[in-house]
Short mmCIF file of C-alpha atoms in Angstrom, two decimals:
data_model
loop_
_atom_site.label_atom_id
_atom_site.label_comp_id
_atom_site.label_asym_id
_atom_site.label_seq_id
_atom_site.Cartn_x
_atom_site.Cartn_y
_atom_site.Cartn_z
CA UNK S 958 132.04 214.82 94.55
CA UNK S 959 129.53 214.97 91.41
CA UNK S 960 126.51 217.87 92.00
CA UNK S 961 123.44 215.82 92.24
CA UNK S 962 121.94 216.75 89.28
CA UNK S 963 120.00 214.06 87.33
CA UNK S 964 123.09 213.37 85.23
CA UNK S 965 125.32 213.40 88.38
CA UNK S 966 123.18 210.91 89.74
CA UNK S 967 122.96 208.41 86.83
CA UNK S 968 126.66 208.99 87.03
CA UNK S 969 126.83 207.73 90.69
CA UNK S 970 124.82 204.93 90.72
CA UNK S 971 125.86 203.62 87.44
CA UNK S 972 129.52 203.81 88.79
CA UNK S 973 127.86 202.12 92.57
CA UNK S 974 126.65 199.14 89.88
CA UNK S 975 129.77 198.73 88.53
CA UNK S 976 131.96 198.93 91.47
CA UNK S 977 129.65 196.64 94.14
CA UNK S 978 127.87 194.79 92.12
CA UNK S 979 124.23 196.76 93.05
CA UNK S 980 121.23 196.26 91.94
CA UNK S 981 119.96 199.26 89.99
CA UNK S 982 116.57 198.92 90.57
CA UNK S 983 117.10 199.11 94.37
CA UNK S 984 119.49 201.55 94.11
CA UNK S 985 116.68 203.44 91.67
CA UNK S 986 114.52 202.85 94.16
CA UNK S 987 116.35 204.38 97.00
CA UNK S 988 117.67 207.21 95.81
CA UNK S 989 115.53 209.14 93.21
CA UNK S 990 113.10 210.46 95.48
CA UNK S 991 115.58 213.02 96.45
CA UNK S 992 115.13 214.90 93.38
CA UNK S 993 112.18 217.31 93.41
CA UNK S 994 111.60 217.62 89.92
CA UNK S 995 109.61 214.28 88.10
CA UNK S 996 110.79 215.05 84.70
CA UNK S 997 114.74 214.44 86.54
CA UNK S 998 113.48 211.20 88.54
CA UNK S 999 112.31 209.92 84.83
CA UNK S 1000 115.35 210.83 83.17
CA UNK S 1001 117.77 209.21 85.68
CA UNK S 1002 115.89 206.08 85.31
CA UNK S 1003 116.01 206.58 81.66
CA UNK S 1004 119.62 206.96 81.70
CA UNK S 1005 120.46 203.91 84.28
CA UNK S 1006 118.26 201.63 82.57
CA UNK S 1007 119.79 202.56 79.04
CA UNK S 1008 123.19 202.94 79.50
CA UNK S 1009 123.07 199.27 81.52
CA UNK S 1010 120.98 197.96 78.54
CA UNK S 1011 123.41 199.54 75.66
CA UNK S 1012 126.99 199.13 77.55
CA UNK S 1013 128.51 196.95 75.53
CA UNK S 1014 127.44 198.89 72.31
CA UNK S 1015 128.43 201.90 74.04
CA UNK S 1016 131.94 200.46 74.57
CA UNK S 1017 132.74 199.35 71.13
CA UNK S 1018 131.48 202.34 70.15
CA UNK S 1019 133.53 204.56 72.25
CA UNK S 1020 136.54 202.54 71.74
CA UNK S 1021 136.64 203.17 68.64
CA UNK S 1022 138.17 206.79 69.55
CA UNK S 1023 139.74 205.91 73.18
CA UNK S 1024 144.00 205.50 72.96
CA UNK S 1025 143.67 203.23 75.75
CA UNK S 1026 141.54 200.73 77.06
CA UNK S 1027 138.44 201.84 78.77
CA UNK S 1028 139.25 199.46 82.02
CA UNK S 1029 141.78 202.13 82.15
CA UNK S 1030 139.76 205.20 83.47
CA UNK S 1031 138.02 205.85 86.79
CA UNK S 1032 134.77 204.10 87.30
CA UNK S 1033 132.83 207.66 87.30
CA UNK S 1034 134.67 208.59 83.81
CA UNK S 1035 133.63 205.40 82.10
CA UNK S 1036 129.97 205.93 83.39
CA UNK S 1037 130.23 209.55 82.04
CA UNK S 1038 131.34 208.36 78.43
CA UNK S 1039 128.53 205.98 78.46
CA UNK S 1040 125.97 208.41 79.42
CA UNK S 1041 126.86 210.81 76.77
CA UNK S 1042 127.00 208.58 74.31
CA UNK S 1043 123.77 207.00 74.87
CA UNK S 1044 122.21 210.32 74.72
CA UNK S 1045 123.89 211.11 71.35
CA UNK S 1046 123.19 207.64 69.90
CA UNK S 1047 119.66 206.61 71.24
CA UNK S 1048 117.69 209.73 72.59
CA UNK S 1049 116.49 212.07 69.68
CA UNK S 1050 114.88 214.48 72.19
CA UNK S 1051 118.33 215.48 73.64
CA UNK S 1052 120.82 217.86 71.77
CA UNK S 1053 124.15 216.17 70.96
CA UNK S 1054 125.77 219.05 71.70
CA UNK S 1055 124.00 219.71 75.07
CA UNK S 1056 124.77 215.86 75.89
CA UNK S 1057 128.68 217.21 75.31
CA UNK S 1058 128.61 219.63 76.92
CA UNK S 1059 127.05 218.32 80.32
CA UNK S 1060 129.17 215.34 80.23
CA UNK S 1061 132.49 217.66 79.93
CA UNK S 1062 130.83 219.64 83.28
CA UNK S 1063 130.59 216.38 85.06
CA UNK S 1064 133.76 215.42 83.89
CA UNK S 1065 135.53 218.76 85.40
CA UNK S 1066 134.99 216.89 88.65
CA UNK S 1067 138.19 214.64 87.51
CA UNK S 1068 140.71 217.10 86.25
CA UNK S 1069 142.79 214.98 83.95
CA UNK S 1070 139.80 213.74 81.92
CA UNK S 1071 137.20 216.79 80.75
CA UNK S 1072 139.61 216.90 77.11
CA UNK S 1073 139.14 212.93 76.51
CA UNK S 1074 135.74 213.40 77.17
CA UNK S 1075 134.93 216.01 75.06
CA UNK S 1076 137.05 214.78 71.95
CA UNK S 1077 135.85 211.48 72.24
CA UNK S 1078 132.31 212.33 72.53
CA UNK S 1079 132.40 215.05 69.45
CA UNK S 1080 133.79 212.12 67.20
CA UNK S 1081 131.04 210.07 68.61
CA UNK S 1082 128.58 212.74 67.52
CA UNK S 1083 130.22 213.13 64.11
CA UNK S 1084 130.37 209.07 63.18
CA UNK S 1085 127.15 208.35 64.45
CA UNK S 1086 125.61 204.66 63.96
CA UNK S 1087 128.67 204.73 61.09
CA UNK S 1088 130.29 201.72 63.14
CA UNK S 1089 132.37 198.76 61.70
CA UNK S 1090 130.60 196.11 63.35
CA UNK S 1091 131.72 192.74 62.93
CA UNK S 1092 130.36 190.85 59.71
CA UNK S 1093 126.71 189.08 60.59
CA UNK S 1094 127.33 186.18 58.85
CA UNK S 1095 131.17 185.20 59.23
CA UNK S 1096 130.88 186.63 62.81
CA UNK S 1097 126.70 186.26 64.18
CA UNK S 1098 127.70 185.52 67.87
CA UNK S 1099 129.74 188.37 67.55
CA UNK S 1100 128.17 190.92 65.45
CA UNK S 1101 124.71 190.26 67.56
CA UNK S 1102 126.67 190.47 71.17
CA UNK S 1103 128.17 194.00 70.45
CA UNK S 1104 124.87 195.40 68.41
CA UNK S 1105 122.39 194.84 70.48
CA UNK S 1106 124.20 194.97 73.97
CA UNK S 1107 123.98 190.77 75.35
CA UNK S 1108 126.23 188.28 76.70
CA UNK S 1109 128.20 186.53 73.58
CA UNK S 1110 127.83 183.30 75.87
CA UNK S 1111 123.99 184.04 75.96
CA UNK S 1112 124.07 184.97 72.07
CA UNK S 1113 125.16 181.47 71.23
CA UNK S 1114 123.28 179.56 72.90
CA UNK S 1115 120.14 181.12 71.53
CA UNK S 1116 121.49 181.19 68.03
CA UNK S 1117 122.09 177.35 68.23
CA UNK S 1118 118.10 177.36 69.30
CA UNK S 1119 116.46 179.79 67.01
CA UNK S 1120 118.51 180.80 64.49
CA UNK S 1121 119.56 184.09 63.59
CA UNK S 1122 116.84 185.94 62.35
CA UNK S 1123 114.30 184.91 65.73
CA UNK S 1124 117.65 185.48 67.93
CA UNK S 1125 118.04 189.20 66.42
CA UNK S 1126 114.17 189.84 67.52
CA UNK S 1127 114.56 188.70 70.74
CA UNK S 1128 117.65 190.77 71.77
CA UNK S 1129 115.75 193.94 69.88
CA UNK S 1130 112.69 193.64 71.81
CA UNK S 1131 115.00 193.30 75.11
CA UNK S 1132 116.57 196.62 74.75
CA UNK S 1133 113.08 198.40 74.48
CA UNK S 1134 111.82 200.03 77.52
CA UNK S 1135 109.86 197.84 79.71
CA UNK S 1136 105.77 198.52 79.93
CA UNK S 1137 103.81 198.57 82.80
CA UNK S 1138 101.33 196.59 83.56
CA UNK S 1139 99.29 196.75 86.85
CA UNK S 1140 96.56 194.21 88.04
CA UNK S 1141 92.56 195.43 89.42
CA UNK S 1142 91.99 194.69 92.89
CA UNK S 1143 88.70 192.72 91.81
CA UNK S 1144 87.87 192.71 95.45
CA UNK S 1145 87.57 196.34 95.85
CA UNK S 1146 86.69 197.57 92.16
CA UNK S 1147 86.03 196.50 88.15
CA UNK S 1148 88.16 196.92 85.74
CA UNK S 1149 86.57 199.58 83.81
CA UNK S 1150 85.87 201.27 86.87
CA UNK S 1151 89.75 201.53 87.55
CA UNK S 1152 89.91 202.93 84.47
CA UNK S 1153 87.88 205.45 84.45
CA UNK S 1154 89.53 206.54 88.08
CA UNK S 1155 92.75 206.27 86.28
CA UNK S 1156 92.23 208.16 83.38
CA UNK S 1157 90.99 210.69 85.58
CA UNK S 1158 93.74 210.95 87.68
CA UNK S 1159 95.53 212.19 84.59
CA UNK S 1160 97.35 207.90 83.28
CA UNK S 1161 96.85 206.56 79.93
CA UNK S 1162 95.29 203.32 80.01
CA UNK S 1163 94.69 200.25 77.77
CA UNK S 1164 92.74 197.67 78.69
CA UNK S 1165 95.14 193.97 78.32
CA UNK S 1166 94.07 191.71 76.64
CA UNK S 1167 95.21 188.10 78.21
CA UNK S 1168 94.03 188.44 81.29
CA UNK S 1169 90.47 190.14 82.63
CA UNK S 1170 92.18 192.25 85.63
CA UNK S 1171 95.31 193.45 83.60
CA UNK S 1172 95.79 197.46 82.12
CA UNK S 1173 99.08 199.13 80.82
CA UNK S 1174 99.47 202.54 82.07
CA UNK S 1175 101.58 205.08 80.75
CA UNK S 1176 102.49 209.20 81.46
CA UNK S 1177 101.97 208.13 85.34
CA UNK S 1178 104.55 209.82 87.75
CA UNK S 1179 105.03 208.51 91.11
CA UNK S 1180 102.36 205.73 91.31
CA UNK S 1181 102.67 205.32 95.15
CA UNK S 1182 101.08 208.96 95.26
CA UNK S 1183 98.19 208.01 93.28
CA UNK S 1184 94.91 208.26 95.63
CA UNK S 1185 94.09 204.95 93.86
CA UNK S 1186 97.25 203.14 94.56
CA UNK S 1187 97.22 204.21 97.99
CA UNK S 1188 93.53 202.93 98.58
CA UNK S 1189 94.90 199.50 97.16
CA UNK S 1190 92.86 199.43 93.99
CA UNK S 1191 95.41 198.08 92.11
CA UNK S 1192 98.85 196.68 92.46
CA UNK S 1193 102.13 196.65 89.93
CA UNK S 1194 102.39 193.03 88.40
CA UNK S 1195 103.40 192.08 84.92
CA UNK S 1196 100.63 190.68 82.17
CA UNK S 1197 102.21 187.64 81.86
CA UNK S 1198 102.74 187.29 85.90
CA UNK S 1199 99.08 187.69 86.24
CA UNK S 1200 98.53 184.65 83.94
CA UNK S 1201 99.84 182.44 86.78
CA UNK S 1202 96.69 182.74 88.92
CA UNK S 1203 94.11 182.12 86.57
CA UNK S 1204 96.29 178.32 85.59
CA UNK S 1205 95.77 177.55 89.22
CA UNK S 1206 92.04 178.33 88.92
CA UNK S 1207 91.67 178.60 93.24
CA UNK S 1208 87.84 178.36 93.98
CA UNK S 1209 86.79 179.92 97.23
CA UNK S 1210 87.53 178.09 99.95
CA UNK S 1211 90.10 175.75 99.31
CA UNK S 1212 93.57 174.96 100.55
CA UNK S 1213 96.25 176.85 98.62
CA UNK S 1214 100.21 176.40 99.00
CA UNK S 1215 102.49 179.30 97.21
CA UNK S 1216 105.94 177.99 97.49
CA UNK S 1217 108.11 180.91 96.90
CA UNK S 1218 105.50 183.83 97.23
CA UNK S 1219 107.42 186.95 97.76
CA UNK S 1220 106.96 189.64 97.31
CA UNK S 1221 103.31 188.43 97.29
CA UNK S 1222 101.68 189.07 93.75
CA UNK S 1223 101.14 185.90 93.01
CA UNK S 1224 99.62 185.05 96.22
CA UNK S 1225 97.58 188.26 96.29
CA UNK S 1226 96.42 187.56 93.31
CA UNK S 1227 94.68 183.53 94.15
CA UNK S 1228 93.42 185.51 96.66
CA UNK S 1229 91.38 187.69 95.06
CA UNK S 1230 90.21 184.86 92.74
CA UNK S 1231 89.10 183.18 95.81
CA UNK S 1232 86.87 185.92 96.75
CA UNK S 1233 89.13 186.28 99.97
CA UNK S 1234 88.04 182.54 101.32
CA UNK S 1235 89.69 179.77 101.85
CA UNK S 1236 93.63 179.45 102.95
CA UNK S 1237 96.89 180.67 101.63
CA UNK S 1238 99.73 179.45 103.25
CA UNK S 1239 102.92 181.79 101.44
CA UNK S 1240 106.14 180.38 101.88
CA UNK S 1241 109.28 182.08 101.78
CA UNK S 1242 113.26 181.55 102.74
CA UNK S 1243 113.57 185.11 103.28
CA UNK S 1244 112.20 186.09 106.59
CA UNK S 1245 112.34 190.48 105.55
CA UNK S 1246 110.19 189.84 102.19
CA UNK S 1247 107.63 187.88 104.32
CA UNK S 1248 106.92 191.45 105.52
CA UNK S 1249 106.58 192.71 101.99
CA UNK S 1250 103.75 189.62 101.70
CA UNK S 1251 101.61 191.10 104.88
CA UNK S 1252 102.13 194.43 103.29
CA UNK S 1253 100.74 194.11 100.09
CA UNK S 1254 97.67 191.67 101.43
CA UNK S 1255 96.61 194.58 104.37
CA UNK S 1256 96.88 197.12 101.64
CA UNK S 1257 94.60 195.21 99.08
CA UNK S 1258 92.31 194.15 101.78
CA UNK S 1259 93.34 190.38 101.77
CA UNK S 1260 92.93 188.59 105.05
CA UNK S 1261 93.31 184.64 104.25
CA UNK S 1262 97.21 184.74 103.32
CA UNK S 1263 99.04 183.58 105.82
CA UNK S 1264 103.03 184.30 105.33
CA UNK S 1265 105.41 181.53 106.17
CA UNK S 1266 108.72 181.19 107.01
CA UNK S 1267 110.83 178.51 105.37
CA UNK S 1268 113.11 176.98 102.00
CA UNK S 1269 110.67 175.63 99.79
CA UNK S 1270 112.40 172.01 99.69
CA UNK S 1271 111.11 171.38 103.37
CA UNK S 1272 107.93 173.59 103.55
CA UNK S 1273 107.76 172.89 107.44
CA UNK S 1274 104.47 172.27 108.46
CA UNK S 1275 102.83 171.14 105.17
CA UNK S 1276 101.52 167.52 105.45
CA UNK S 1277 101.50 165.63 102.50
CA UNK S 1278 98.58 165.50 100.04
CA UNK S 1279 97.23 168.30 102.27
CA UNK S 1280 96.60 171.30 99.47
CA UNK S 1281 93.64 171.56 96.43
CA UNK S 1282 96.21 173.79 94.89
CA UNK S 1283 99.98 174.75 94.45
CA UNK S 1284 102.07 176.88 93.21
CA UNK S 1285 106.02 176.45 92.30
CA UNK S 1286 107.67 179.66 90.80
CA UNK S 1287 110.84 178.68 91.45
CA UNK S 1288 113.86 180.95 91.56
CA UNK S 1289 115.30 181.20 88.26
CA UNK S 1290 117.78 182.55 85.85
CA UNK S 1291 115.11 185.71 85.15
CA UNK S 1292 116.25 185.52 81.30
CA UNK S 1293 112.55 186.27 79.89
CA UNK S 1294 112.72 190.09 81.93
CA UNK S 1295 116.03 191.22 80.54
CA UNK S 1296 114.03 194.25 79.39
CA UNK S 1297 112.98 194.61 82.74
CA UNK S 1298 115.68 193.94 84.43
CA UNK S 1299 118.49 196.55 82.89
CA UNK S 1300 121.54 194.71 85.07
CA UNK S 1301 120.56 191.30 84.59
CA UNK S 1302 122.24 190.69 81.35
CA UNK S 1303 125.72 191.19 83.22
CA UNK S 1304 124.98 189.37 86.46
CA UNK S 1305 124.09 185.99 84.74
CA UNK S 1306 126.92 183.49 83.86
CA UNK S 1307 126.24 180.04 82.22
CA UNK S 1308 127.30 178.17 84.51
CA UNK S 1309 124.13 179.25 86.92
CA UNK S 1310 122.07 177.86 84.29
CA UNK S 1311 123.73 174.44 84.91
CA UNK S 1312 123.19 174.50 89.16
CA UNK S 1313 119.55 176.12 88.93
CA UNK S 1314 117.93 173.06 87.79
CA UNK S 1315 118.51 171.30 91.07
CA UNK S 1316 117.50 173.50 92.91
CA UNK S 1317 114.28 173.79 91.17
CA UNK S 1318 113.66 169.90 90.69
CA UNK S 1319 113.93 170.19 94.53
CA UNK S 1320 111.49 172.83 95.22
CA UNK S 1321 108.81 171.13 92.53
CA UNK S 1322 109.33 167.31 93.99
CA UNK S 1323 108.52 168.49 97.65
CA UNK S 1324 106.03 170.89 96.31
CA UNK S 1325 104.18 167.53 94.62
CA UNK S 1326 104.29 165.87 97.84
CA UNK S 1327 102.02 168.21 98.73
CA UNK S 1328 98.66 168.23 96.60
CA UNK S 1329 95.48 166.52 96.76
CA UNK S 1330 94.73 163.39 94.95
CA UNK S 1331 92.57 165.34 92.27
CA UNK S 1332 94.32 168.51 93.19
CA UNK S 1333 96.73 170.71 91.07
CA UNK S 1334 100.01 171.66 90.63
CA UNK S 1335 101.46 174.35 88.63
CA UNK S 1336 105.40 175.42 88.12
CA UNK S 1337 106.63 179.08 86.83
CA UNK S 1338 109.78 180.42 85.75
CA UNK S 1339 110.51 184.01 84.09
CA UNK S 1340 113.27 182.33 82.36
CA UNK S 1341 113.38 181.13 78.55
CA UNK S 1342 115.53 178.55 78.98
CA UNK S 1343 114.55 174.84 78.40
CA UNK S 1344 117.02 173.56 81.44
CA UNK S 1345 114.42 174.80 83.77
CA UNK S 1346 111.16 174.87 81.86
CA UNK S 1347 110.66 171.87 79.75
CA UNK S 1348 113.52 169.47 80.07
CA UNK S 1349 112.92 170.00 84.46
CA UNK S 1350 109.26 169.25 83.76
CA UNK S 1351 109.34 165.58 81.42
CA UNK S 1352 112.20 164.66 84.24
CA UNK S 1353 109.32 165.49 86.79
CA UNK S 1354 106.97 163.75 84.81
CA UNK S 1355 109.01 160.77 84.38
CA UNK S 1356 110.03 160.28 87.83
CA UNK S 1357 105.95 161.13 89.17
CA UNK S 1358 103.73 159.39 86.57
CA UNK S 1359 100.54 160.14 89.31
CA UNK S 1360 101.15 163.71 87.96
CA UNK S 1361 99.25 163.77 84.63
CA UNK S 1362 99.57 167.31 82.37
CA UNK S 1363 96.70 169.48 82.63
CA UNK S 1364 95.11 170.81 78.98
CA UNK S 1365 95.89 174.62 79.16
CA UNK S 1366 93.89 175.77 75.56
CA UNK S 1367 91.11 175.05 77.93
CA UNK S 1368 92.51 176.92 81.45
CA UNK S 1369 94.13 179.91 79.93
CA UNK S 1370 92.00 183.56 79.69
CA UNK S 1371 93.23 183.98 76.27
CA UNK S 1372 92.95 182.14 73.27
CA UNK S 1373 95.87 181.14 71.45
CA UNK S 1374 96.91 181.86 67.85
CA UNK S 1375 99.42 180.01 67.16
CA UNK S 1376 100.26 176.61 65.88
CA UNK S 1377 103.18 175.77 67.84
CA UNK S 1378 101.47 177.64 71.23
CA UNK S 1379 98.31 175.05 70.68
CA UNK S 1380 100.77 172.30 70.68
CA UNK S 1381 102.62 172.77 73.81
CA UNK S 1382 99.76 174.14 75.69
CA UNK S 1383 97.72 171.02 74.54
CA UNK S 1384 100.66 168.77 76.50
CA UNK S 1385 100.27 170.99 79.88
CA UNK S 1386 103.22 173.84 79.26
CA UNK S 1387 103.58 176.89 77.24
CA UNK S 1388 106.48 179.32 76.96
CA UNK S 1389 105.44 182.92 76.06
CA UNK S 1390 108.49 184.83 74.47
CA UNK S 1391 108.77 188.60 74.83
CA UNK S 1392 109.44 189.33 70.66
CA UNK S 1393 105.99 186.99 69.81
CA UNK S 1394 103.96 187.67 72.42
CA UNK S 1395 104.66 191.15 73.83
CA UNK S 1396 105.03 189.80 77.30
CA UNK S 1397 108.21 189.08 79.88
CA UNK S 1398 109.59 185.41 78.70
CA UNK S 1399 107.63 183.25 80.77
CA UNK S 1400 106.85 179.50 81.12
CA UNK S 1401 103.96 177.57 82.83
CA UNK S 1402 103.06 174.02 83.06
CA UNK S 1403 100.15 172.25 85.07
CA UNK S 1404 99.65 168.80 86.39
CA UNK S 1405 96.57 166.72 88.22
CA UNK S 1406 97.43 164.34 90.76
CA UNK S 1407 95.68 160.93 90.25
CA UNK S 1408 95.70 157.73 91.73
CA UNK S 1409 98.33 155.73 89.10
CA UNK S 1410 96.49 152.63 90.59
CA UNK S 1411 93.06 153.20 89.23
#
């Protein structure tokens, strides 16, 4: 059994990733607490998050010096390669020679392999980023797939999209480390004043810039031991999440419908712009996250959310043309957080993208059934993928012409800046794209139900 030092860890759940099929944030999640020391809990999540980011450049590059395949060796040895050379190859702050050296210590703990793993690693030290990689422009699918760590299926398709310079952005900005973003609890404090309480709790703080509750915080430890966090001043929630709530525009006092609400930041979040008045009724098909809903509202001081259980293609108990607002973010393929997401990359096949769509034209038509005459509806995915952003919305509009698209130059908290944004947001939809706009991938559209008679 591996010591449970931070590298023994990474090693472990790495290998647990591999071998079930876990999610590492959950396994993350669960198991770094039992390390005292914050400066370990950071660099196990460093070295999770990277090595499931950089595997498949890891593997060509340790290839290059392996005799035999590496499907070959034991789970833990593969994860123990891969750890060493990421910290040769992509952290500066760690000595090659230490990284050797560690990962020949953990190796010890499978008798037959400490040698490989110390030859293999030295050459990796000695040839660096001197790799053969395949030739961009004979090979792009290729030479993209293996350099910057993606799916080749995923590679093409993007490359058919965007080309090869926009498609080598994208993929770069999805290996960087993800930034945190938190929203104000407007119903408890400002903006500024969160801040200030931040900063003098010892974060770095910048205010965002798209929407008026959002700051990135950085050099933060454990946030759930933050005085602030635990008085529910603020909650985690990405920028271009927090968009979402401010499309709906929910006035106080009005009937709202979140379709798939878990774990509850979208829902939290109408809330707040509703001054806590009014009616949230927050589906979801998964009775334990309905718990994670009622958490998050009693922490932040919400009391008009009212969790419900049920798949978003019936919503049981929702009459028809009953709601002033509602929300659809559908389940999707999660393509626009791959930089959030370390795993996803290697959980996603193409042929999900093909049965999603359904699923979400379901969700959206039932979901329509539901709004006022006058009302509004708005649909988010996380995805950047035009099956289930803007090819599902013009079948939608085609099938419901009493759903007319909603001007969103006019609804968003930001101005836009470019061309192409103005254009699409001008028709009701815009898709924000994490290597031009510094957010997750994300798409929104928004409709207003009117009588087709008049």
């Amino acid at each position: 059994m591996i010591k449970e030092t931070a590298r023994g860890m990474a090693v472990n759940l790495l290998t647990r990733v591999e071998v079930e099929g876990a999610y590492a944030n959950l396994l993350l999640q669960k198991n770094i607490s039992r390390l005292i020391d914050s400066r370990d809990r950071q660099f196990v999540t460093l070295l999770v998050n990277g090595v499931l980011k950089h595997r498949l450049t890891l593997d060509y590059a340790l290839r290059k010096h392996l005799s035999k395949p590496m499907s070959s060796l034991p789970h833990e040895v593969r994860a123990i390669l891969r750890i060493g050379a990421f910290q040769i190859l992509y952290m500066d702050k760690v000595p090659p020679a230490a990284a050797i050296n560690e990962s020949v210590e953990l190796a010890k703990n499978y008798p037959k392999f400490p040698g490989l793993v110390n030859v293999v690693l030295r050459k990796v030290m000695e040839k660096g980023w001197d790799i053969p990689w395949p030739d961009l422009k004979r090979e792009p699918a290729r030479y993209l797939s293996v350099r910057y760590s993606h799916p080749e299926w995923l590679i093409l398709r993007w490359l058919k999209r965007w080309g090869a310079q926009e498609t080598e952005a994208l993929c770069k900005v999805n290996n960087e480390p993800a930034q945190t973003w938190i929203r104000t609890n407007t119903l408890k404090i400002s903006r500024e004043a969160l801040k200030e309480r931040l900063i003098s709790e010892g974060i770095s703080v910048e205010l965002g810039l798209l929407v008026p509750e959002s700051l990135k915080i950085q050099d933060f430890g454990a946030l759930e031991q933050l005085a602030s966090f635990q008085e529910g001043l603020f909650t985690v929630q990405d920028e271009s999440s927090q968009l979402v709530a401010h499309v709906v525009d929910p006035k106080p006092g009005q009937s709202v419908l979140d379709t798939c609400s878990a774990p509850g930041g979208k829902s939290t979040h109408l809330a707040q712009l509703m001054q806590n008045k009014g009616e949230i009724q927050a589906f979801d098909i998964h009775n334990h996250k309905l718990e994670l809903i009622g958490q998050l509202a009693t922490k932040l001081g919400i009391t008009i959310i009212q969790p419900q259980f049920g798949d978003a293609r019936d919503l049981p108990g929702i009459r028809l043309e009953s709601q002033d607002r509602v929300l659809v973010d559908v389940p999707c393929s999660g393509l626009g957080v791959l930089r959030r997401r370390a795993d996803l990359r290697w959980q996603k096949e193409e042929q999900g993208l093909q049965e999603l769509p359904s699923l979400q034209f379901a969700i959206l038509e039932r979901a329509a059934s539901c709004v006022k005459e006058g009302g509004t509806l708005v649909y988010s995915t996380c995805t950047i993928e035009p099956e289930e952003n803007f090819e599902l919305v013009k079948k939608f509009r085609t099938a419901h012409p009493e759903f007319e698209p909603v001007n969103l130059v006019e609804d968003l908290p930001f101005r836009l800046e470019e061309k192409r944004d103005i254009q699409q947001a001008s028709k009701g939809m815009l898709q924000l794209m994490p290597h031009r706009h510094g957010t997750d991938g994300f798409f929104l559209a928004k409709f207003r139900r009117t009588n087709p008679q008049e």
